[in-house]
Amino acid sequence: MTALDGTSAAGRTLRSWQDPALPVAERVDALLAEMTLEEKIGQLGSRWPGNAMQAGQDEEPKEGSEGTANVAPMQDVFAASGTVPFEESIRHGLGHLTRVFGSAPVTAAEGAAEVVRLQSEVVRHSRLGIPALVHEECLTGFTTYGATVYPAAIAWGATFDPDLVERMAAAIGRDMRAVGVHQGLSPVLDVVRDYRWGRVEETMGEDPYLVSMLGAAYVRGLEGAGVIATLKHFAGYSASRAARNHGPVPMGRRELMDMILPTFETAIVEGGARSVMNSYSDVDGVPAAADSWLLTDLLRDEWGFTGTVVSDYWAIPFLATTHQVAADPAEAGARALAAGVDVELPDTLGFGQHLAGRVRRGELPEALVDRAARRLLTQKVELGLLDPDWTPEGSVAGAGSVDLDSPANRALARELAERSIVLLDAGTALPLLGEGRPEPRRVAVVGPCADDPRTFMGCYAFPNHVLPRHPGLGLGVAAPSLLDALRAELPGAELVHEPGCEVRGDDRSGFAAALRAAREADVCVAVVGDLAGMFGLGTSGEGCDAEDLRLPGAQEDLLAELAATGTPVVVVVVSGRPYALGRVAGTAAALVQSFMPGEEGGAAVAGVLSGRVQPGGRLPVQIPRGPGGQPGTYLQPPLGSNSHGISNLDPTPLFPFGHGASYTTFAIDTLRIDDAEVPTDGEFTVSVRVRNTGERAGEEVVQLYLHDVVAQVTRPVRQLTGFARVRLEPGASAVVTFVVPADRTAFTGRDLRRVVEPGDIEVFVGASASDLPCRGRIRLTGPLRHVGVGRRLVTRVNVEPAPGSSATQQGGTDAGQS
């Protein structure tokens, strides 16, 4: 770090805030005491040097497209408004550098060199020489050119495997840390409430407990690698009216507390997350960026969170421009700071130096500036940025040797992809190389997703996020399509490919060739679904919301005509959201759901189709029967499910939450509950036996659900309370034991306080929310308890081989993972 008196760091007298031997809080206090008001305000801002959307620098969207080439909402508008020169913007210091790697295609070495250049400027041009934090996106891997593209988050949900998600996040974190990145804008902890929302692909599903366990695991992995995890979007974003991006959220406080907030609380308590990003949406009329109850009373005062709240990109000026709860960005900045936002991303508009004038005029307490600056400076101290031996060059010391798409990364991506693929129905056609079934000699591979590996990737994967503006660069990673993978998987078969149609649009000129290929084949593999994009340039992704749940474009009609050929049609859906498959299911010879499986998705799906890979994915969202009747998830009170004569609309899904078939069979039986009565401050134990009754090794996900029989407010008919992924050899069996704290039955009562209520609790164990062969009941006794911080959030689980058997538990430990 540049010395204040111009001497070298070696040999100079350290200021107390530079002394690593002192406690962090003492160092931060000393630094704040030295800073001017303007310097403290400087730490609250950010700069996006790569935000260049001016004409001539980026390719325009294709003719006829409905969206823009933005990678953040209204990016072009804010870029066009102009920014002050970089040197001027950092004169009083800088909090964050935005997306040095993630804005344009750069190699790891080029990005690291730019980090060094920018950090050197920040240190040299500010009086105190405090470096900036560098943040990047990392939802499907490090969002930069040439980095591994892992499966989308909705695919993590399908694994039901927190340990695997934690290993992935650790690998992502190590790569980011090696090139000088300090903070990752992930994970997304929004719980799906409406499948039409474009960002379903970025979530881990529709159940708060599943999302909590996977989200906390991701946080542990990223934070363990030395990268700050950022929880988003806090809170309510996924429940917008009509599933429109940024739409208002007409949600009551009780639903928010029971369905949306537990994922964030768990990731903080169990995962150790150090940052939270506010939601764009308003909940019941109050935008999150201006909600002091959410960002201060709940997050800080009740939950005890001590990290930073960073704004979603331009969420602060949006308080003025889109929410219209502030007169201008300056007033919006004051309101956001007062509510509890600490750092403005991606550029400084609301948290500019105008705040100093407000403080001096008595319009804004300086204590609010100090509060936010203290939180950010604490993290800079913790990360070593204020240590005397820190240098811009040293911060990227690992960049020269890092392989952002290493063989180890790819192996992990393959494992995730294989474990995420859901066999909805093996039907009469799968596996293609099954015993007793002749190997197909001619296979028609049709559909718009069959030969385009971009369909395997989410909207925050670099090939779909940034590279559409740089079409000459390809994908930046090796990513075989499913067609390529099937050629390798079925070397003895002749494969004929016809796309039939595009993902979007109504052009059916390719139908005839696709139908001809199907008629002349022994089996047809039809690959349909999504192509992710941003703000209208895709069928899934941020700003790519759906009117209904029909497969996009002409794809459903293509499937209907393929089925009419008489050739068995294996339907593979590669998508970011669940689509209604009721019309398809009746005619398909088999159904497979793959939720954007990443760069290794082709081989993973091909392996499931051939039978080489034993499918083990489970649905983190339901598969609807019909395209309308939205919204609806499995978490419904009695009147939210089929009401038998009260309404003519039946929301029963085609495939339920938690469903997934296999090429072997399992039985779950022998339910045991340790006590019939348990105090409201106690715990109870539920155990079952799971057996592999088939002829192949495989994995079953044993799922525990509870139902509060009589409560003071309506409660879900079923709610996931624990799960364990268990691998069993043929004929083997295991005993799965769930230790359930009474706190896991807590809900928000009529007075908006969370309670554990005495009364009967139904217990269900099985293989999905609808396949529950084991049923029992316990009674909670004693007084009604009010519970809050400190309540037990996790159902512990243990898997042991049954006598004379062997089993392997995956995604669970006795130490507290479900």
Short mmCIF file of N, CA, C and O in Angstrom, two decimals, residues 298-368:
data_model
loop_
_atom_site.label_atom_id
_atom_site.label_comp_id
_atom_site.label_asym_id
_atom_site.label_seq_id
_atom_site.Cartn_x
_atom_site.Cartn_y
_atom_site.Cartn_z
N LEU A 298 -35.29 -5.92 11.23
CA LEU A 298 -35.27 -7.38 11.14
C LEU A 298 -33.84 -7.90 10.94
O LEU A 298 -33.33 -8.68 11.75
N LEU A 299 -33.20 -7.46 9.85
CA LEU A 299 -31.90 -8.01 9.48
C LEU A 299 -30.84 -7.75 10.55
O LEU A 299 -30.08 -8.66 10.93
N ARG A 300 -30.77 -6.53 11.04
CA ARG A 300 -29.72 -6.16 12.00
C ARG A 300 -30.14 -6.43 13.45
O ARG A 300 -29.49 -7.18 14.17
N ASP A 301 -31.25 -5.77 13.84
CA ASP A 301 -31.60 -5.78 15.26
C ASP A 301 -32.11 -7.14 15.72
O ASP A 301 -31.80 -7.57 16.84
N GLU A 302 -32.87 -7.82 14.87
CA GLU A 302 -33.41 -9.11 15.29
C GLU A 302 -32.47 -10.26 14.95
O GLU A 302 -32.16 -11.10 15.79
N TRP A 303 -32.00 -10.32 13.71
CA TRP A 303 -31.16 -11.44 13.29
C TRP A 303 -29.71 -11.27 13.71
O TRP A 303 -28.95 -12.23 13.71
N GLY A 304 -29.27 -10.06 13.99
CA GLY A 304 -27.90 -9.84 14.40
C GLY A 304 -26.89 -9.82 13.27
O GLY A 304 -25.69 -10.00 13.49
N PHE A 305 -27.33 -9.57 12.05
CA PHE A 305 -26.43 -9.53 10.90
C PHE A 305 -25.48 -8.35 11.03
O PHE A 305 -25.89 -7.22 11.32
N THR A 306 -24.18 -8.58 10.80
CA THR A 306 -23.18 -7.52 10.97
C THR A 306 -22.45 -7.18 9.68
O THR A 306 -21.54 -6.35 9.70
N GLY A 307 -22.82 -7.82 8.56
CA GLY A 307 -22.13 -7.57 7.30
C GLY A 307 -22.65 -6.34 6.59
O GLY A 307 -23.22 -5.43 7.20
N THR A 308 -22.48 -6.32 5.27
CA THR A 308 -22.90 -5.17 4.47
C THR A 308 -24.17 -5.47 3.70
O THR A 308 -24.39 -6.59 3.26
N VAL A 309 -24.98 -4.44 3.54
CA VAL A 309 -26.10 -4.48 2.60
C VAL A 309 -25.67 -3.70 1.37
O VAL A 309 -25.35 -2.50 1.47
N VAL A 310 -25.63 -4.38 0.23
CA VAL A 310 -25.29 -3.70 -1.03
C VAL A 310 -26.55 -3.57 -1.86
O VAL A 310 -27.43 -4.45 -1.83
N SER A 311 -26.64 -2.49 -2.60
CA SER A 311 -27.83 -2.29 -3.42
C SER A 311 -27.75 -3.16 -4.67
O SER A 311 -26.66 -3.38 -5.21
N ASP A 312 -28.89 -3.66 -5.12
CA ASP A 312 -28.90 -4.24 -6.45
C ASP A 312 -28.62 -3.11 -7.44
O ASP A 312 -28.78 -1.92 -7.12
N TYR A 313 -28.21 -3.48 -8.63
CA TYR A 313 -27.72 -2.48 -9.56
C TYR A 313 -28.78 -1.42 -9.85
O TYR A 313 -29.86 -1.71 -10.36
N TRP A 314 -28.44 -0.19 -9.48
CA TRP A 314 -29.27 1.00 -9.67
C TRP A 314 -30.59 0.95 -8.89
O TRP A 314 -31.52 1.70 -9.18
N ALA A 315 -30.65 0.10 -7.87
CA ALA A 315 -31.87 0.06 -7.07
C ALA A 315 -32.10 1.37 -6.33
O ALA A 315 -33.25 1.73 -6.04
N ILE A 316 -31.04 2.11 -6.02
CA ILE A 316 -31.23 3.38 -5.31
C ILE A 316 -31.85 4.44 -6.21
O ILE A 316 -32.90 5.02 -5.86
N PRO A 317 -31.30 4.73 -7.40
CA PRO A 317 -32.02 5.69 -8.26
C PRO A 317 -33.41 5.19 -8.68
O PRO A 317 -34.29 6.02 -8.97
N PHE A 318 -33.62 3.88 -8.70
CA PHE A 318 -34.95 3.37 -9.03
C PHE A 318 -35.99 3.85 -8.01
O PHE A 318 -37.19 3.90 -8.33
N LEU A 319 -35.57 4.16 -6.79
CA LEU A 319 -36.53 4.69 -5.82
C LEU A 319 -37.18 5.96 -6.34
O LEU A 319 -38.34 6.25 -6.04
N ALA A 320 -36.44 6.70 -7.14
CA ALA A 320 -36.99 7.92 -7.74
C ALA A 320 -37.63 7.65 -9.08
O ALA A 320 -38.75 8.12 -9.35
N THR A 321 -36.96 6.87 -9.95
CA THR A 321 -37.41 6.76 -11.34
C THR A 321 -38.52 5.76 -11.56
O THR A 321 -39.40 5.98 -12.39
N THR A 322 -38.50 4.64 -10.85
CA THR A 322 -39.52 3.61 -11.09
C THR A 322 -40.50 3.47 -9.93
O THR A 322 -41.68 3.21 -10.15
N HIS A 323 -40.03 3.60 -8.70
CA HIS A 323 -40.96 3.51 -7.56
C HIS A 323 -41.62 4.84 -7.25
O HIS A 323 -42.71 4.88 -6.67
N GLN A 324 -40.92 5.92 -7.55
CA GLN A 324 -41.43 7.27 -7.32
C GLN A 324 -41.78 7.51 -5.85
O GLN A 324 -42.82 8.08 -5.51
N VAL A 325 -40.86 7.06 -4.98
CA VAL A 325 -40.99 7.37 -3.55
C VAL A 325 -39.92 8.38 -3.12
O VAL A 325 -39.81 8.68 -1.93
N ALA A 326 -39.14 8.87 -4.08
CA ALA A 326 -38.17 9.93 -3.83
C ALA A 326 -38.20 10.87 -5.02
O ALA A 326 -38.52 10.47 -6.15
N ALA A 327 -37.84 12.12 -4.77
CA ALA A 327 -37.94 13.13 -5.83
C ALA A 327 -36.85 12.97 -6.87
O ALA A 327 -37.07 13.28 -8.05
N ASP A 328 -35.68 12.51 -6.47
CA ASP A 328 -34.54 12.41 -7.38
C ASP A 328 -33.55 11.42 -6.79
O ASP A 328 -33.70 10.98 -5.63
N PRO A 329 -32.49 11.04 -7.54
CA PRO A 329 -31.51 10.08 -7.00
C PRO A 329 -30.85 10.54 -5.71
O PRO A 329 -30.49 9.71 -4.87
N ALA A 330 -30.66 11.84 -5.54
CA ALA A 330 -30.03 12.34 -4.32
C ALA A 330 -30.91 12.04 -3.10
O ALA A 330 -30.42 11.55 -2.07
N GLU A 331 -32.20 12.36 -3.21
CA GLU A 331 -33.10 12.04 -2.10
C GLU A 331 -33.21 10.54 -1.92
O GLU A 331 -33.28 10.03 -0.79
N ALA A 332 -33.20 9.79 -3.01
CA ALA A 332 -33.25 8.33 -2.93
C ALA A 332 -32.05 7.80 -2.14
O ALA A 332 -32.17 6.87 -1.33
N GLY A 333 -30.86 8.39 -2.38
CA GLY A 333 -29.68 7.96 -1.65
C GLY A 333 -29.82 8.18 -0.15
O GLY A 333 -29.46 7.31 0.66
N ALA A 334 -30.34 9.32 0.23
CA ALA A 334 -30.53 9.61 1.65
C ALA A 334 -31.51 8.62 2.29
O ALA A 334 -31.29 8.13 3.40
N ARG A 335 -32.57 8.30 1.57
CA ARG A 335 -33.57 7.38 2.11
C ARG A 335 -33.01 5.96 2.22
O ARG A 335 -33.27 5.26 3.20
N ALA A 336 -32.26 5.54 1.22
CA ALA A 336 -31.68 4.20 1.25
C ALA A 336 -30.66 4.07 2.37
O ALA A 336 -30.61 3.05 3.07
N LEU A 337 -29.84 5.09 2.55
CA LEU A 337 -28.84 5.07 3.62
C LEU A 337 -29.53 4.98 4.99
O LEU A 337 -29.11 4.20 5.86
N ALA A 338 -30.58 5.75 5.16
CA ALA A 338 -31.30 5.72 6.43
C ALA A 338 -31.96 4.37 6.67
O ALA A 338 -32.03 3.89 7.80
N ALA A 339 -32.42 3.73 5.60
CA ALA A 339 -33.09 2.43 5.74
C ALA A 339 -32.11 1.32 6.10
O ALA A 339 -32.49 0.34 6.76
N GLY A 340 -30.84 1.45 5.64
CA GLY A 340 -29.86 0.42 5.99
C GLY A 340 -29.02 -0.09 4.85
O GLY A 340 -28.26 -1.04 5.03
N VAL A 341 -29.12 0.52 3.65
CA VAL A 341 -28.21 0.16 2.56
C VAL A 341 -26.84 0.78 2.87
O VAL A 341 -26.75 1.95 3.23
N ASP A 342 -25.77 -0.02 2.70
CA ASP A 342 -24.43 0.45 3.04
C ASP A 342 -23.60 0.85 1.83
O ASP A 342 -22.78 1.77 1.92
N VAL A 343 -23.76 0.14 0.71
CA VAL A 343 -22.93 0.36 -0.46
C VAL A 343 -23.83 0.40 -1.68
O VAL A 343 -24.70 -0.47 -1.85
N GLU A 344 -23.61 1.39 -2.55
CA GLU A 344 -24.40 1.49 -3.78
C GLU A 344 -23.64 0.83 -4.93
O GLU A 344 -22.48 1.14 -5.18
N LEU A 345 -24.32 -0.07 -5.63
CA LEU A 345 -23.78 -0.72 -6.83
C LEU A 345 -24.70 -0.40 -8.01
O LEU A 345 -25.89 -0.16 -7.81
N PRO A 346 -24.18 -0.44 -9.24
CA PRO A 346 -22.80 -0.70 -9.65
C PRO A 346 -21.98 0.58 -9.82
O PRO A 346 -20.78 0.51 -9.98
N ASP A 347 -22.65 1.73 -9.82
CA ASP A 347 -22.00 3.03 -9.92
C ASP A 347 -22.62 3.94 -8.86
O ASP A 347 -23.72 3.69 -8.37
N THR A 348 -21.92 5.00 -8.56
CA THR A 348 -22.39 5.91 -7.51
C THR A 348 -23.30 6.98 -8.11
O THR A 348 -22.86 7.80 -8.90
N LEU A 349 -24.56 6.95 -7.73
CA LEU A 349 -25.51 7.99 -8.11
C LEU A 349 -26.20 8.56 -6.87
O LEU A 349 -26.13 9.75 -6.60
N GLY A 350 -26.84 7.69 -6.11
CA GLY A 350 -27.54 8.15 -4.91
C GLY A 350 -26.64 8.42 -3.74
O GLY A 350 -26.95 9.24 -2.87
N PHE A 351 -25.49 7.71 -3.66
CA PHE A 351 -24.59 7.86 -2.52
C PHE A 351 -23.42 8.79 -2.85
O PHE A 351 -22.31 8.63 -2.35
N GLY A 352 -23.66 9.79 -3.68
CA GLY A 352 -22.61 10.72 -4.06
C GLY A 352 -22.29 11.74 -2.97
O GLY A 352 -22.86 11.73 -1.87
N GLN A 353 -21.42 12.67 -3.30
CA GLN A 353 -20.94 13.64 -2.32
C GLN A 353 -22.01 14.65 -1.89
O GLN A 353 -21.81 15.40 -0.94
N HIS A 354 -23.15 14.61 -2.58
CA HIS A 354 -24.25 15.46 -2.11
C HIS A 354 -24.66 15.11 -0.69
O HIS A 354 -25.25 15.93 0.03
N LEU A 355 -24.36 13.87 -0.25
CA LEU A 355 -24.70 13.47 1.11
C LEU A 355 -23.98 14.35 2.13
O LEU A 355 -24.50 14.60 3.22
N ALA A 356 -22.77 14.80 1.79
CA ALA A 356 -22.02 15.66 2.72
C ALA A 356 -22.77 16.96 2.99
O ALA A 356 -22.83 17.43 4.14
N GLY A 357 -23.35 17.55 1.95
CA GLY A 357 -24.12 18.76 2.14
C GLY A 357 -25.33 18.52 3.03
O GLY A 357 -25.67 19.37 3.88
N ARG A 358 -25.98 17.38 2.84
CA ARG A 358 -27.14 17.06 3.69
C ARG A 358 -26.72 16.92 5.15
O ARG A 358 -27.43 17.37 6.06
N VAL A 359 -25.57 16.30 5.39
CA VAL A 359 -25.10 16.15 6.76
C VAL A 359 -24.81 17.53 7.36
O VAL A 359 -25.22 17.83 8.50
N ARG A 360 -24.13 18.38 6.62
CA ARG A 360 -23.75 19.68 7.17
C ARG A 360 -24.95 20.60 7.36
O ARG A 360 -24.93 21.49 8.21
N ARG A 361 -25.99 20.37 6.59
CA ARG A 361 -27.21 21.17 6.78
C ARG A 361 -28.12 20.58 7.86
O ARG A 361 -29.19 21.12 8.13
N GLY A 362 -27.70 19.48 8.46
CA GLY A 362 -28.50 18.87 9.51
C GLY A 362 -29.65 18.03 8.99
O GLY A 362 -30.53 17.64 9.78
N GLU A 363 -29.66 17.73 7.71
CA GLU A 363 -30.75 16.94 7.12
C GLU A 363 -30.51 15.42 7.20
O GLU A 363 -31.44 14.65 7.02
N LEU A 364 -29.28 15.04 7.49
CA LEU A 364 -28.92 13.62 7.54
C LEU A 364 -27.88 13.43 8.64
O LEU A 364 -26.84 14.10 8.63
N PRO A 365 -28.13 12.56 9.62
CA PRO A 365 -27.15 12.37 10.69
C PRO A 365 -25.85 11.76 10.14
O PRO A 365 -25.88 10.80 9.37
N GLU A 366 -24.72 12.32 10.53
CA GLU A 366 -23.44 11.76 10.10
C GLU A 366 -23.27 10.33 10.62
O GLU A 366 -22.54 9.53 10.04
N ALA A 367 -23.96 10.02 11.71
CA ALA A 367 -23.88 8.66 12.26
C ALA A 367 -24.32 7.61 11.25
O ALA A 367 -23.84 6.47 11.27
N LEU A 368 -25.23 7.97 10.33
CA LEU A 368 -25.66 7.02 9.32
C LEU A 368 -24.54 6.76 8.31
O LEU A 368 -24.37 5.63 7.84
#
